[in-house]
Each structure stands twice: as C-alpha cells, then as structure tokens.
C-alpha cells in the first residue's frame, strides 16, 4: 500500500455527464493495450450471467463530481455489473457510478514504458488515478499490469485504503463480483506473443479464447475419427464387414 497523506475532505456527487461535456483526450498509449483489453472480455461473452446488465469497456470515461468539478478517468479495462439500461440512441460515452448503476467491481491499468498517474495520490489539481479509484469511486479491486514483464499487482480496498493482495499458490487472484481468478499467461494470441491477463474459474479451469475452443473441438473430432478408424480396422481383422452391421 502506498504511503498516503490524510484524505482531504471531499464533496462527491454523481451527476450524469452532460452531453456537451468535452472529455479529456486520453488516447491509447501503445498497440498492446487494445488486444490486452479485448482478451479479458472475449472469454466472458460465453457466460450470460457475467455479460447481462454489465458494462465491460476499455479507455472509457469513469466520472464523478468532486468539489463541484467533474472528473473523468479512463481505465484501460473496467467491469461493472449491474448497469442501468442505456436509453439514448447515441452511443454511451461515459459512466457515472451510483447514478447509472453499481460501482465497478474492478478497474485495470496497463503500464507502458513510462508511468502515467496510475500510482498518483494527487487529490486537488489533476486528481491521480489511484486517488480517484480508491477515495472517490471506491473500486473494490484495482489491478496494475506491466505487459512487458508480466508483473501484476492487485489491490483490495480495505478500511478505505488499497492494500496489495498476495496471490494463491498458482499466482492468481480471486476477483469478487466476477467470481473468477485473474492471473498471468504467456503465449500467442491475436498475433501478439507475450504476457497476458487471463481468467480461471473457481475450479482452476482457464477460460478459453475462441480459437482455443475451436482447436479443442478439432482435437476432439480428430480423436473420435481415430477411434472410429481403429474400430473399423478391428472389425475387418475379425472378418466382419462393417457395412453389414
């Protein structure tokens, strides 16, 4: 847990972002971040209970009003459930907890070569992400991931402050709200080879990517084909015509 000064007195409210509000320009920093975010969402789409009424987004404005000033931060990945149905014909461009739904169960930041404000506890002028997630939104789980090294830090909100969590024997972290384990996997996916964040269920089974499910299905079909061929060969050796069965 970072050494932090006493929390200043804050006036926090939860207004819906005005349609004419100009969001801060926060572009994706490198080409790794979109596939990393997509890899976290893709396996979840097979589970209706995780997807229904949920908001699963990346680089998306998470907003609150602090001391009469609207502040928005854009986590690299965020999961929120439940979220109120979106009524507007315009695409959703921001999310305000408590007014539009629940507090996010988890937010994640993927560190680039240079640090941004992922660890910042600045509370006045710029408002750091750490301070915003911990003291304003009060997100229960904050994940910081370094894709180049595979290092992951998971912080849990305990007594109003983030405390770094210890992984289990497999190096994974339980994420309440999703009821899944989060861990690091090294391999190739979508043309990128390196470290990834992935999900495991409570029984320790990894949630497969779509291409892995397809490969698994192909392997099972091939095994069945081989068993059929072996059975046919046995019947022929016994002088039995399979076509007569």
Coordinates of N, CA, C and O in Angstrom, one line a residue, residues 36-168:
X36 N -4.9 -6.5 -25.3 CA -4.9 -6.9 -23.9 C -6.3 -6.8 -23.3 O -6.8 -7.7 -22.6
X37 N -6.9 -5.7 -23.6 CA -8.3 -5.4 -23.1 C -9.3 -6.4 -23.7 O -10.2 -6.9 -23.0
X38 N -9.2 -6.6 -25.0 CA -10.1 -7.5 -25.7 C -10.0 -8.9 -25.2 O -11.0 -9.7 -25.1
X39 N -8.8 -9.3 -24.9 CA -8.5 -10.7 -24.4 C -9.2 -10.9 -23.1 O -9.5 -12.1 -22.7
X40 N -9.4 -9.9 -22.3 CA -10.1 -10.0 -21.0 C -11.6 -10.2 -21.2 O -12.2 -10.9 -20.4
X41 N -12.1 -9.5 -22.2 CA -13.5 -9.5 -22.4 C -14.0 -10.8 -23.2 O -15.0 -11.3 -22.9
X42 N -13.2 -11.2 -24.2 CA -13.7 -12.2 -25.1 C -14.2 -13.5 -24.4 O -15.3 -14.0 -24.7
X43 N -13.4 -14.1 -23.5 CA -13.9 -15.3 -22.9 C -15.1 -15.1 -22.0 O -15.9 -16.1 -21.8
X44 N -15.4 -13.9 -21.5 CA -16.6 -13.7 -20.7 C -17.9 -13.7 -21.5 O -18.9 -14.0 -20.9
X45 N -17.8 -13.5 -22.8 CA -19.0 -13.4 -23.6 C -19.7 -14.8 -23.7 O -20.9 -14.8 -24.1
X46 N -19.1 -15.8 -23.3 CA -19.8 -17.2 -23.3 C -20.6 -17.4 -22.0 O -21.3 -18.4 -22.0
X47 N -20.6 -16.5 -21.1 CA -21.3 -16.7 -19.8 C -22.3 -15.6 -19.6 O -22.0 -14.4 -19.2
X48 N -23.6 -15.9 -19.9 CA -24.6 -14.9 -19.9 C -24.7 -14.2 -18.5 O -25.0 -13.0 -18.4
X49 N -24.5 -14.9 -17.4 CA -24.6 -14.3 -16.1 C -23.5 -13.2 -15.9 O -23.8 -12.2 -15.1
X50 N -22.4 -13.3 -16.6 CA -21.4 -12.2 -16.5 C -21.6 -11.1 -17.4 O -21.2 -9.9 -17.1
X51 N -22.3 -11.3 -18.5 CA -22.5 -10.3 -19.5 C -23.8 -9.5 -19.4 O -23.8 -8.3 -19.6
X52 N -24.8 -10.2 -18.9 CA -26.1 -9.5 -18.8 C -26.1 -8.3 -17.8 O -25.6 -8.5 -16.7
X53 N -26.5 -7.2 -18.2 CA -26.6 -5.9 -17.4 C -25.2 -5.5 -17.0 O -25.1 -4.7 -16.0
X54 N -24.2 -5.9 -17.7 CA -22.8 -5.5 -17.4 C -22.3 -4.5 -18.4 O -22.7 -4.4 -19.5
X55 N -21.3 -3.7 -17.9 CA -20.6 -2.8 -18.8 C -19.1 -3.2 -18.7 O -18.5 -3.2 -17.7
X56 N -18.6 -3.7 -19.9 CA -17.2 -4.1 -20.0 C -16.5 -3.3 -21.0 O -16.7 -3.5 -22.2
X57 N -15.6 -2.4 -20.6 CA -15.1 -1.4 -21.6 C -13.6 -1.1 -21.3 O -13.1 -1.5 -20.2
X58 N -13.0 -0.5 -22.2 CA -11.6 -0.1 -22.1 C -11.5 1.4 -22.6 O -12.1 1.8 -23.5
X59 N -10.6 2.1 -21.9 CA -10.4 3.5 -22.2 C -11.7 4.3 -22.3 O -12.0 5.0 -23.3
X60 N -12.5 4.1 -21.3 CA -13.9 4.6 -21.2 C -14.0 5.5 -20.0 O -13.5 5.2 -18.9
X61 N -14.7 6.6 -20.2 CA -14.7 7.6 -19.1 C -15.5 7.2 -17.9 O -16.7 6.9 -18.0
X62 N -14.9 7.1 -16.8 CA -15.5 6.8 -15.5 C -15.5 8.2 -14.7 O -14.5 8.8 -14.5
X63 N -16.7 8.6 -14.3 CA -16.9 10.0 -13.9 C -17.5 10.2 -12.5 O -18.2 9.3 -12.0
X64 N -17.1 11.3 -11.9 CA -17.7 11.7 -10.6 C -17.5 13.2 -10.5 O -16.6 13.8 -11.2
X65 N -18.3 13.9 -9.7 CA -18.1 15.3 -9.4 C -17.5 15.5 -8.1 O -18.0 15.0 -7.0
X66 N -16.3 16.1 -8.0 CA -15.5 16.3 -6.8 C -15.4 17.8 -6.5 O -14.9 18.5 -7.3
X67 N -16.0 18.2 -5.4 CA -16.0 19.6 -5.0 C -16.4 20.5 -6.2 O -15.8 21.5 -6.6
X68 N -17.6 20.1 -6.8 CA -18.3 20.8 -7.9 C -17.5 20.8 -9.2 O -17.7 21.7 -10.0
X69 N -16.5 19.9 -9.3 CA -15.8 19.8 -10.6 C -15.9 18.4 -11.1 O -15.6 17.4 -10.4
X70 N -16.3 18.2 -12.3 CA -16.5 16.9 -12.9 C -15.1 16.3 -13.3 O -14.3 17.0 -14.0
X71 N -14.8 15.1 -12.8 CA -13.5 14.5 -13.0 C -13.8 13.2 -13.7 O -14.7 12.4 -13.3
X72 N -13.1 12.9 -14.8 CA -13.2 11.6 -15.5 C -11.9 11.0 -15.7 O -10.9 11.6 -16.0
X73 N -11.8 9.7 -15.5 CA -10.6 8.9 -15.7 C -11.0 7.8 -16.6 O -12.2 7.3 -16.6
X74 N -10.0 7.3 -17.4 CA -10.3 6.2 -18.4 C -9.5 5.0 -18.1 O -8.3 4.9 -18.6
X75 N -10.0 4.1 -17.3 CA -9.2 2.9 -17.0 C -9.0 2.1 -18.3 O -9.8 2.1 -19.3
X76 N -7.9 1.4 -18.4 CA -7.6 0.6 -19.5 C -8.5 -0.6 -19.7 O -8.8 -1.1 -20.8
X77 N -9.1 -1.0 -18.5 CA -10.2 -2.0 -18.6 C -11.0 -1.9 -17.3 O -10.5 -1.6 -16.3
X78 N -12.3 -2.1 -17.5 CA -13.3 -1.9 -16.4 C -14.5 -2.9 -16.6 O -15.0 -3.1 -17.7
X79 N -14.9 -3.4 -15.4 CA -16.0 -4.3 -15.4 C -17.0 -3.8 -14.4 O -16.6 -3.5 -13.2
X80 N -18.3 -3.5 -14.8 CA -19.3 -3.0 -13.9 C -20.6 -3.9 -14.1 O -21.0 -4.1 -15.2
X81 N -21.2 -4.3 -13.0 CA -22.4 -5.0 -13.0 C -23.1 -4.9 -11.7 O -22.5 -5.1 -10.7
X82 N -24.4 -4.5 -11.7 CA -25.3 -4.2 -12.8 C -25.2 -2.7 -13.2 O -24.9 -1.9 -12.4
X83 N -25.6 -2.5 -14.5 CA -25.6 -1.2 -15.1 C -27.1 -0.9 -15.6 O -27.6 -1.8 -16.2
X84 N -27.6 0.2 -15.3 CA -29.0 0.5 -15.8 C -29.0 0.5 -17.4 O -28.0 0.9 -18.0
X85 N -30.1 0.0 -18.0 CA -30.2 0.0 -19.4 C -29.9 1.4 -20.0 O -30.3 2.4 -19.5
X86 N -29.2 1.4 -21.1 CA -28.9 2.7 -21.8 C -30.1 3.0 -22.7 O -30.5 2.3 -23.6
X87 N -30.7 4.2 -22.5 CA -31.9 4.6 -23.1 C -31.7 5.5 -24.4 O -32.5 5.5 -25.3
X88 N -30.6 6.2 -24.4 CA -30.3 7.1 -25.5 C -30.0 6.4 -26.8 O -29.5 5.3 -26.8
X89 N -30.3 7.0 -28.0 CA -29.9 6.5 -29.3 C -28.5 6.7 -29.6 O -27.9 6.1 -30.5
X90 N -27.9 7.7 -28.8 CA -26.4 7.9 -29.0 C -25.6 6.9 -28.3 O -26.0 6.4 -27.2
X91 N -24.4 6.6 -28.8 CA -23.5 5.6 -28.1 C -23.2 6.1 -26.7 O -23.0 7.4 -26.5
X92 N -23.1 5.2 -25.7 CA -22.7 5.6 -24.4 C -21.2 6.0 -24.4 O -20.4 5.3 -25.0
X93 N -20.9 7.1 -23.8 CA -19.5 7.6 -23.8 C -18.9 7.8 -22.5 O -17.7 8.2 -22.3
X94 N -19.7 7.6 -21.4 CA -19.2 7.7 -20.0 C -20.1 6.9 -19.1 O -21.1 6.4 -19.5
X95 N -19.6 6.7 -17.9 CA -20.3 6.0 -16.9 C -20.1 6.7 -15.5 O -19.0 7.0 -15.1
X96 N -21.3 7.0 -14.9 CA -21.2 7.6 -13.5 C -21.8 6.6 -12.5 O -23.0 6.3 -12.6
X97 N -21.0 6.0 -11.6 CA -21.5 5.1 -10.7 C -22.6 5.7 -9.8 O -22.7 6.9 -9.7
X98 N -23.3 4.8 -9.1 CA -24.4 5.2 -8.2 C -25.6 5.8 -8.9 O -26.7 5.6 -8.5
X99 N -25.4 6.6 -10.0 CA -26.5 7.2 -10.7 C -26.9 6.2 -11.9 O -28.1 6.0 -12.1
X100 N -25.9 5.7 -12.6 CA -26.2 4.8 -13.7 C -26.0 3.3 -13.4 O -26.2 2.5 -14.3
X101 N -25.7 3.0 -12.2 CA -25.5 1.6 -11.9 C -24.5 1.5 -10.7 O -24.3 2.4 -9.9
X102 N -24.0 0.3 -10.6 CA -23.1 -0.1 -9.5 C -21.7 0.6 -9.6 O -21.3 1.1 -10.7
X103 N -21.0 0.5 -8.5 CA -19.6 0.8 -8.6 C -18.8 -0.3 -9.3 O -19.2 -1.5 -9.2
X104 N -17.8 0.0 -10.2 CA -17.1 -1.0 -10.9 C -16.6 -2.1 -9.9 O -16.0 -1.7 -8.8
X105 N -16.7 -3.3 -10.3 CA -16.1 -4.4 -9.4 C -14.6 -4.4 -9.5 O -13.9 -4.7 -8.6
X106 N -14.0 -4.0 -10.7 CA -12.6 -4.0 -10.9 C -12.2 -3.0 -12.0 O -13.0 -2.8 -13.0
X107 N -11.1 -2.3 -11.8 CA -10.5 -1.4 -12.9 C -9.1 -1.9 -13.0 O -8.5 -2.4 -12.1
X108 N -8.6 -1.8 -14.3 CA -7.2 -2.2 -14.5 C -6.5 -1.1 -15.3 O -7.1 -0.4 -16.1
X109 N -5.2 -1.0 -15.1 CA -4.3 -0.2 -15.9 C -3.1 -1.0 -16.4 O -2.5 -1.8 -15.6
X110 N -2.8 -0.8 -17.7 CA -1.7 -1.5 -18.3 C -0.6 -0.5 -18.4 O -0.7 0.5 -19.2
X111 N 0.5 -0.7 -17.7 CA 1.6 0.3 -17.7 C 2.4 0.2 -19.0 O 2.8 -0.9 -19.5
X112 N 2.7 1.4 -19.6 CA 3.6 1.5 -20.7 C 5.0 1.7 -20.2 O 5.3 1.6 -19.0
X113 N 5.9 2.0 -21.1 CA 7.3 2.2 -20.7 C 7.5 3.3 -19.7 O 8.4 3.3 -18.9
X114 N 6.6 4.3 -19.9 CA 6.7 5.5 -19.0 C 5.4 5.5 -18.1 O 4.3 5.2 -18.6
X115 N 5.6 5.7 -16.8 CA 4.5 5.7 -15.9 C 3.6 7.0 -16.2 O 4.1 8.0 -16.5
X116 N 2.3 6.8 -16.0 CA 1.4 7.9 -16.0 C 1.0 8.2 -14.6 O 1.9 8.4 -13.7
X117 N -0.3 8.3 -14.3 CA -0.7 8.6 -13.0 C -1.4 7.4 -12.3 O -2.2 7.6 -11.4
X118 N -1.0 6.2 -12.7 CA -1.6 5.0 -12.1 C -1.4 4.9 -10.6 O -2.2 4.3 -9.9
X119 N -0.2 5.5 -10.1 CA 0.1 5.4 -8.7 C -0.2 6.8 -8.0 O 0.2 6.9 -6.9
X120 N -0.7 7.7 -8.7 CA -0.8 9.1 -8.2 C -1.9 9.2 -7.2 O -3.0 8.8 -7.4
X121 N -1.5 9.8 -6.0 CA -2.5 10.1 -5.0 C -2.8 11.6 -5.0 O -3.3 12.1 -4.0
X122 N -2.4 12.3 -6.0 CA -2.8 13.7 -6.2 C -4.3 13.9 -6.1 O -5.1 13.2 -6.7
X123 N -4.7 14.8 -5.2 CA -6.1 14.9 -4.9 C -6.8 16.3 -5.2 O -8.0 16.5 -5.1
X124 N -6.0 17.2 -5.8 CA -6.5 18.5 -6.0 C -6.5 18.9 -7.4 O -7.6 18.9 -8.1
X125 N -5.4 19.3 -8.0 CA -5.4 19.8 -9.4 C -5.7 18.8 -10.4 O -6.7 18.9 -11.2
X126 N -4.9 17.7 -10.5 CA -5.0 16.8 -11.6 C -5.8 15.5 -11.2 O -6.4 14.9 -12.0
X127 N -5.8 15.2 -9.9 CA -6.5 14.1 -9.3 C -6.0 12.8 -9.9 O -6.3 12.4 -11.1
X128 N -5.1 12.1 -9.2 CA -4.5 10.9 -9.7 C -5.4 9.7 -9.8 O -6.5 9.7 -9.1
X129 N -5.1 8.8 -10.6 CA -5.9 7.6 -10.8 C -6.1 6.8 -9.5 O -7.2 6.3 -9.2
X130 N -4.9 6.6 -8.8 CA -5.0 5.8 -7.6 C -6.0 6.5 -6.6 O -6.9 5.9 -6.1
X131 N -5.8 7.8 -6.4 CA -6.7 8.5 -5.5 C -8.2 8.5 -6.0 O -9.1 8.2 -5.2
X132 N -8.4 8.6 -7.3 CA -9.7 8.6 -7.8 C -10.4 7.3 -7.6 O -11.6 7.2 -7.2
X133 N -9.7 6.2 -7.9 CA -10.3 4.9 -7.8 C -10.5 4.5 -6.3 O -11.5 3.9 -6.0
X134 N -9.6 4.9 -5.5 CA -9.6 4.5 -4.1 C -10.5 5.4 -3.2 O -11.4 4.8 -2.5
X135 N -10.4 6.7 -3.3 CA -11.1 7.6 -2.4 C -12.4 8.2 -3.0 O -13.2 8.6 -2.2
X136 N -12.5 8.2 -4.3 CA -13.7 8.8 -4.9 C -14.7 7.7 -5.3 O -15.8 7.6 -4.8
X137 N -14.3 6.9 -6.2 CA -15.2 5.8 -6.7 C -15.2 4.7 -5.7 O -16.3 4.0 -5.6
X138 N -14.1 4.4 -5.0 CA -14.0 3.3 -4.1 C -14.2 1.9 -4.8 O -15.0 1.1 -4.3
X139 N -13.4 1.7 -5.8 CA -13.4 0.5 -6.6 C -12.8 -0.6 -5.7 O -11.7 -0.5 -5.2
X140 N -13.5 -1.8 -5.5 CA -13.0 -2.8 -4.6 C -11.7 -3.4 -5.0 O -10.9 -3.8 -4.2
X141 N -11.4 -3.6 -6.3 CA -10.2 -4.2 -6.8 C -9.6 -3.3 -7.9 O -10.2 -2.9 -8.9
X142 N -8.3 -3.0 -7.7 CA -7.5 -2.2 -8.6 C -6.3 -3.0 -9.1 O -5.5 -3.5 -8.2
X143 N -6.2 -3.2 -10.4 CA -5.1 -4.1 -11.0 C -4.2 -3.2 -11.8 O -4.6 -2.4 -12.6
X144 N -2.9 -3.4 -11.6 CA -1.9 -2.7 -12.4 C -1.0 -3.8 -13.0 O -0.4 -4.6 -12.3
X145 N -0.9 -3.8 -14.3 CA -0.3 -4.8 -15.1 C 0.8 -4.3 -16.0 O 0.6 -3.2 -16.6
X146 N 2.0 -4.9 -15.9 CA 3.1 -4.5 -16.8 C 3.2 -5.5 -17.9 O 3.8 -6.6 -17.7
X147 N 2.7 -5.3 -19.1 CA 2.7 -6.3 -20.2 C 4.1 -6.7 -20.6 O 4.3 -7.9 -21.0
X148 N 5.1 -5.9 -20.5 CA 6.5 -6.2 -20.9 C 7.1 -7.2 -20.0 O 8.0 -8.0 -20.5
X149 N 6.8 -7.3 -18.7 CA 7.4 -8.2 -17.8 C 6.5 -9.2 -17.2 O 6.9 -10.2 -16.6
X150 N 5.2 -9.0 -17.4 CA 4.2 -9.9 -16.8 C 3.9 -9.7 -15.3 O 3.2 -10.5 -14.7
X151 N 4.5 -8.6 -14.8 CA 4.2 -8.4 -13.4 C 2.8 -7.8 -13.2 O 2.4 -6.9 -13.9
X152 N 2.1 -8.3 -12.2 CA 0.7 -7.8 -11.9 C 0.6 -7.5 -10.4 O 1.2 -8.2 -9.6
X153 N 0.0 -6.4 -10.1 CA -0.3 -6.0 -8.8 C -1.8 -5.9 -8.6 O -2.5 -5.2 -9.4
X154 N -2.3 -6.5 -7.6 CA -3.8 -6.5 -7.3 C -4.0 -5.9 -6.0 O -3.4 -6.3 -5.0
X155 N -4.8 -4.8 -5.9 CA -5.0 -4.1 -4.7 C -6.5 -4.2 -4.3 O -7.4 -4.1 -5.1
X156 N -6.7 -4.4 -3.0 CA -8.1 -4.6 -2.5 C -8.4 -3.4 -1.5 O -7.5 -3.0 -0.8
X157 N -9.6 -2.9 -1.6 CA -10.0 -1.8 -0.8 C -10.3 -2.3 0.6 O -11.3 -3.0 0.8
X158 N -9.5 -2.0 1.6 CA -9.7 -2.4 2.9 C -9.6 -1.3 3.9 O -8.6 -0.6 3.9
X159 N -10.7 -1.0 4.6 CA -10.7 0.1 5.6 C -10.5 1.4 4.9 O -9.8 2.3 5.4
X160 N -11.0 1.5 3.6 CA -10.8 2.8 2.9 C -9.5 3.0 2.2 O -9.3 4.1 1.6
X161 N -8.6 2.1 2.2 CA -7.3 2.2 1.6 C -7.0 1.0 0.8 O -7.5 -0.2 1.1
X162 N -6.2 1.1 -0.3 CA -5.8 0.0 -1.1 C -4.7 -0.8 -0.4 O -3.7 -0.2 0.1
X163 N -4.9 -2.1 -0.3 CA -3.8 -3.0 0.3 C -3.5 -4.0 -0.8 O -4.4 -4.7 -1.4
X164 N -2.2 -4.2 -1.0 CA -1.8 -5.1 -2.0 C -2.1 -6.6 -1.6 O -1.8 -7.0 -0.5
X165 N -2.6 -7.3 -2.6 CA -3.0 -8.7 -2.3 C -1.9 -9.7 -2.6 O -1.0 -9.5 -3.4
X166 N -1.9 -10.8 -1.9 CA -1.0 -11.9 -2.1 C -1.6 -13.0 -3.0 O -2.8 -13.4 -2.7
X167 N -1.0 -13.4 -4.1 CA -1.6 -14.4 -4.9 C -1.7 -15.8 -4.3 O -1.0 -16.0 -3.2
X168 N -2.5 -16.7 -4.8 CA -2.6 -18.0 -4.3 C -1.4 -18.8 -4.8 O -0.5 -18.3 -5.4

